[in-house]
Short mmCIF file of C-alpha atoms in Angstrom, two decimals:
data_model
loop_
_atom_site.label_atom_id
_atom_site.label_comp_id
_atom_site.label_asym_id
_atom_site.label_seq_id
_atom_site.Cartn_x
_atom_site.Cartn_y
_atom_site.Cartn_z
CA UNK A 5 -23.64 23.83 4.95
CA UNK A 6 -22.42 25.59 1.91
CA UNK A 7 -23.14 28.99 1.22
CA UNK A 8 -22.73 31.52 -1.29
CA UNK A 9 -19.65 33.78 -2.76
CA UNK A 10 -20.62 36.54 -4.80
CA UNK A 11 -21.89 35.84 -8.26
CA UNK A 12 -21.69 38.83 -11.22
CA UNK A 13 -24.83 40.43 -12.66
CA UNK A 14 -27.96 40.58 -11.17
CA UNK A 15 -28.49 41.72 -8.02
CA UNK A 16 -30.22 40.08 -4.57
CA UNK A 17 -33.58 42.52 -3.92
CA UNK A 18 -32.86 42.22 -0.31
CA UNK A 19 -29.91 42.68 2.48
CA UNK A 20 -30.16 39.96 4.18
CA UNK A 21 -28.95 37.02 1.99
CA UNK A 22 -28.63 33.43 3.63
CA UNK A 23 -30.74 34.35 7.07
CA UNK A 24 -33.09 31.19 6.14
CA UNK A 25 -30.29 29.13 7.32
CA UNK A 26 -31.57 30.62 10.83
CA UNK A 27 -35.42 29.81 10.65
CA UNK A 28 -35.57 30.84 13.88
CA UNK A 29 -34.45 33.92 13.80
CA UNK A 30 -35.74 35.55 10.40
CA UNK A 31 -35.47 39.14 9.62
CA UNK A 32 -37.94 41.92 10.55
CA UNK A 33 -40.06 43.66 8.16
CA UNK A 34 -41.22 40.78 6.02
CA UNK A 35 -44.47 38.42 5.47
CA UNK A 36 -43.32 34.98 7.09
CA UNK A 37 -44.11 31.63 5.50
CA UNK A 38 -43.52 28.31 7.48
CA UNK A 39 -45.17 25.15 6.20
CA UNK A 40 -43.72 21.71 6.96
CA UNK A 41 -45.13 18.25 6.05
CA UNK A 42 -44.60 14.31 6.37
CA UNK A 43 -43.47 13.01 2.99
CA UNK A 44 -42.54 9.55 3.67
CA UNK A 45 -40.64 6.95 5.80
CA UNK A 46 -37.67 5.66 5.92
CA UNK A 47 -33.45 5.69 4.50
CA UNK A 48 -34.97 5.79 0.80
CA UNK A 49 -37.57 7.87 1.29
CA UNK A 50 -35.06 10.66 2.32
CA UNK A 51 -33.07 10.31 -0.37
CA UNK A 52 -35.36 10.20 -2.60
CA UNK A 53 -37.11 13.62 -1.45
CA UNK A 54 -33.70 15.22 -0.57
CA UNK A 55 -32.67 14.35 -4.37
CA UNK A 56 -36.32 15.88 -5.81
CA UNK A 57 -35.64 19.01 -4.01
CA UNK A 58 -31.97 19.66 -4.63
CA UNK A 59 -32.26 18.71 -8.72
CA UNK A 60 -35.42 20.99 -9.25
CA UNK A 61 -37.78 17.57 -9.36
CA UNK A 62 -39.96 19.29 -6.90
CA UNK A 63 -40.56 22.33 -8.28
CA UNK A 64 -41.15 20.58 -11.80
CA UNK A 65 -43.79 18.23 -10.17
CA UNK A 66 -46.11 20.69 -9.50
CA UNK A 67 -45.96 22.18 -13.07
CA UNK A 68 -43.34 24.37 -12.88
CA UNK A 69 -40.66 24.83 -15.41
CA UNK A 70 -36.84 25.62 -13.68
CA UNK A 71 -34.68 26.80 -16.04
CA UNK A 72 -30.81 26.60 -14.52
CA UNK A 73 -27.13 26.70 -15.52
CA UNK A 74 -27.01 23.22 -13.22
CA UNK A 75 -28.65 20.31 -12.57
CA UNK A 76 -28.59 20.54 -8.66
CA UNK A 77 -28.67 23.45 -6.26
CA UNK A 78 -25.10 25.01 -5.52
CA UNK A 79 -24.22 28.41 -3.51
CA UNK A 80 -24.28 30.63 -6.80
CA UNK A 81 -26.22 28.96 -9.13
CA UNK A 82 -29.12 31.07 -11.03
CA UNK A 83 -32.32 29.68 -12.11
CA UNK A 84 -35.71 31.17 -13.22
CA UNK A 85 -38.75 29.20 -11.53
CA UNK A 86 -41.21 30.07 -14.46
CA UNK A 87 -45.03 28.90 -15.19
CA UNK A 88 -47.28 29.71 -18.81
CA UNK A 89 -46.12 28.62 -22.10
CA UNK A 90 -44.01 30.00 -25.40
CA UNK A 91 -44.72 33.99 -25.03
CA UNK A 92 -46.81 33.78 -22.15
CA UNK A 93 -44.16 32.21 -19.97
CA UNK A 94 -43.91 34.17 -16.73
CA UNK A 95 -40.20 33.38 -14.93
CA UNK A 96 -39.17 34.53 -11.80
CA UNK A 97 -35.39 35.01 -11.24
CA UNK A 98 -32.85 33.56 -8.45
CA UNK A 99 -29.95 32.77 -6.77
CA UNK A 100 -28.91 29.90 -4.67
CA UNK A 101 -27.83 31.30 -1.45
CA UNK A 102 -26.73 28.07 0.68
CA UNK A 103 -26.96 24.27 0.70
CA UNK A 104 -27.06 21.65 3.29
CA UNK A 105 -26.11 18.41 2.10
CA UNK A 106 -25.96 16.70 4.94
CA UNK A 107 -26.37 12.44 6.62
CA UNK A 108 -30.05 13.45 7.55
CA UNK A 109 -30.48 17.05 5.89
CA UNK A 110 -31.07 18.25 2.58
CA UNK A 111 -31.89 21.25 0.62
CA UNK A 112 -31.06 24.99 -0.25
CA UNK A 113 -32.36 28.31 -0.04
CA UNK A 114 -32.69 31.04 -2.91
CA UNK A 115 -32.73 34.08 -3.04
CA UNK A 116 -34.63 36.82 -5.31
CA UNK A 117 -32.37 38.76 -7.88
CA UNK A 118 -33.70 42.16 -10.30
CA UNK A 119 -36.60 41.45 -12.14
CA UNK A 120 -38.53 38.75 -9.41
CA UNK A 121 -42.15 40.37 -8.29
CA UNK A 122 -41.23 39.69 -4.52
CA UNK A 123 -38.01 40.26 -2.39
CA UNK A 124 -36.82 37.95 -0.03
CA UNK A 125 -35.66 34.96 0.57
CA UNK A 126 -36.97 30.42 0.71
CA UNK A 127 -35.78 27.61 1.56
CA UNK A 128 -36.73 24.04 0.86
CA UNK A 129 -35.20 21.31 2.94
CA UNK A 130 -35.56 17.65 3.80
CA UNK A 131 -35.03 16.12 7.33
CA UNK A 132 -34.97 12.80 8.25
CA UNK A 133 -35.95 12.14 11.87
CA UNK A 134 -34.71 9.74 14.44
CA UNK A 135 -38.17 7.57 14.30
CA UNK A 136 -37.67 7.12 10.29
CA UNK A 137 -39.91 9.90 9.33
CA UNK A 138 -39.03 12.03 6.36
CA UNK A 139 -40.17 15.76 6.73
CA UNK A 140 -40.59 18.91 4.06
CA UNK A 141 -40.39 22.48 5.31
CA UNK A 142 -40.11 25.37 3.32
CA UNK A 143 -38.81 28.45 5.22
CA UNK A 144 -39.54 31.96 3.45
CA UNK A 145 -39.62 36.37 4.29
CA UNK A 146 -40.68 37.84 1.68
CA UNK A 147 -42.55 41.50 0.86
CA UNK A 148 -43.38 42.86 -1.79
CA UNK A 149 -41.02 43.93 -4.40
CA UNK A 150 -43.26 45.49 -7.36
CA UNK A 151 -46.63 47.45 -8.20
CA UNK A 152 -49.00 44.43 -9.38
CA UNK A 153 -46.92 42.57 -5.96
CA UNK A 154 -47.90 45.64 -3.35
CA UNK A 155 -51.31 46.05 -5.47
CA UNK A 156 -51.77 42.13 -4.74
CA UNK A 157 -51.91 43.17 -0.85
CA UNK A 158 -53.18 40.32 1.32
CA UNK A 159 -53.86 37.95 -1.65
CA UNK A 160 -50.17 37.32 -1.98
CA UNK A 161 -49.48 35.54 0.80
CA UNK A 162 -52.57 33.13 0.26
CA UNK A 163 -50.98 32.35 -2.68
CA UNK A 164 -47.96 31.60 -1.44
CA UNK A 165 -49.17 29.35 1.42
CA UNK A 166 -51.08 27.30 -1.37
CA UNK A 167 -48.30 26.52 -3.45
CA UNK A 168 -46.48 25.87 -0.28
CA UNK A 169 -48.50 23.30 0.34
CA UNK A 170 -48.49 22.11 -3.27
CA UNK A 171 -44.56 21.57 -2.97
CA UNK A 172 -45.21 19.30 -0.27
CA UNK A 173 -48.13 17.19 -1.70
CA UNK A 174 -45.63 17.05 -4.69
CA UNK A 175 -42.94 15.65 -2.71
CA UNK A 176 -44.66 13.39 -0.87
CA UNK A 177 -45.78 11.38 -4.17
CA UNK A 178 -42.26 11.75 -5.83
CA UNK A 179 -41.06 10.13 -2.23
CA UNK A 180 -43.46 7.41 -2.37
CA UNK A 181 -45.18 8.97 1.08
#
């Protein structure tokens, strides 16, 4: 696993940068999201998924624009997720904190930076299991990290489960699953 070095400009909202390469032992003090899911079988299947998730493919099935200095996930590379249109475009900034490219692991983790409505930190990775299955988790802490965020209360999180769960359904097609 790769992880970051420090990158110039923005800032990372939070201290504890890279601790979802530990799912299991997340920081205190912050909403927790698990979600995994079975997105296909098999050698191609995993690549396939682990590909999706590590150039952005993922995020951009569900309707999702990533705008990024790279075309796959690197310790130190910035992107903005963002959703809307033209003017309306709302973009969320971040940093890629670590990376697993690994013979039956894939993914990466980011991280929020200045300016993103929620502080903490997700990962998105791709396992492929010693039966041939091909699994999705996403790993996140996050709190909030601005009025309309801390205003949003318990809403937040139900949001964030959803499109959890929209990430996976995503995957799952772009997999073949």
């Amino acid at each position: 696993m790769k992880t970051r070095t420090p990158a110039p400009g923005l800032a990372f909202t939070y201290p504890e940068v890279g601790a979802t390469a530990h799912p299991d032992a997340l920081p205190r003090g912050y909403q927790i999201l698990r979600h995994r899911a079975l997105v296909g079988h098999g050698r191609d299947a995993f690549e396939t998924a682990g590909a999706a998730v590590t150039a952005w493919g993922m995020h951009r099935a569900t309707g999702a624009r990533v705008h990024s200095e790279a075309a796959r996930a690197e310790p130190g590379i910035r992107l903005r997720v963002a959703v809307g249109a033209g003017p309306l475009e709302f973009g969320v900034p971040c940093e890629v904190v670590w990376t697993a490219y690994e013979e039956n692991r894939t993914g990466f983790a980011y991280g929020t930076l200045d300016g993103h409505p929620e502080s903490g930190e997700e990962s998105f990775v791709v396992e492929f299991g010693p039966d041939g299955r091909v699994w999705f988790t996403l790993t996140a802490f996050s709190r909030p990290g601005c009025w309309y965020t801390r205003l949003g209360g318990p809403v937040v999180p139900v949001l964030q489960r959803w499109y959890a769960r929209r990430l996976g359904r995503a995957l799952r097609k772009l997999a073949g699953g």
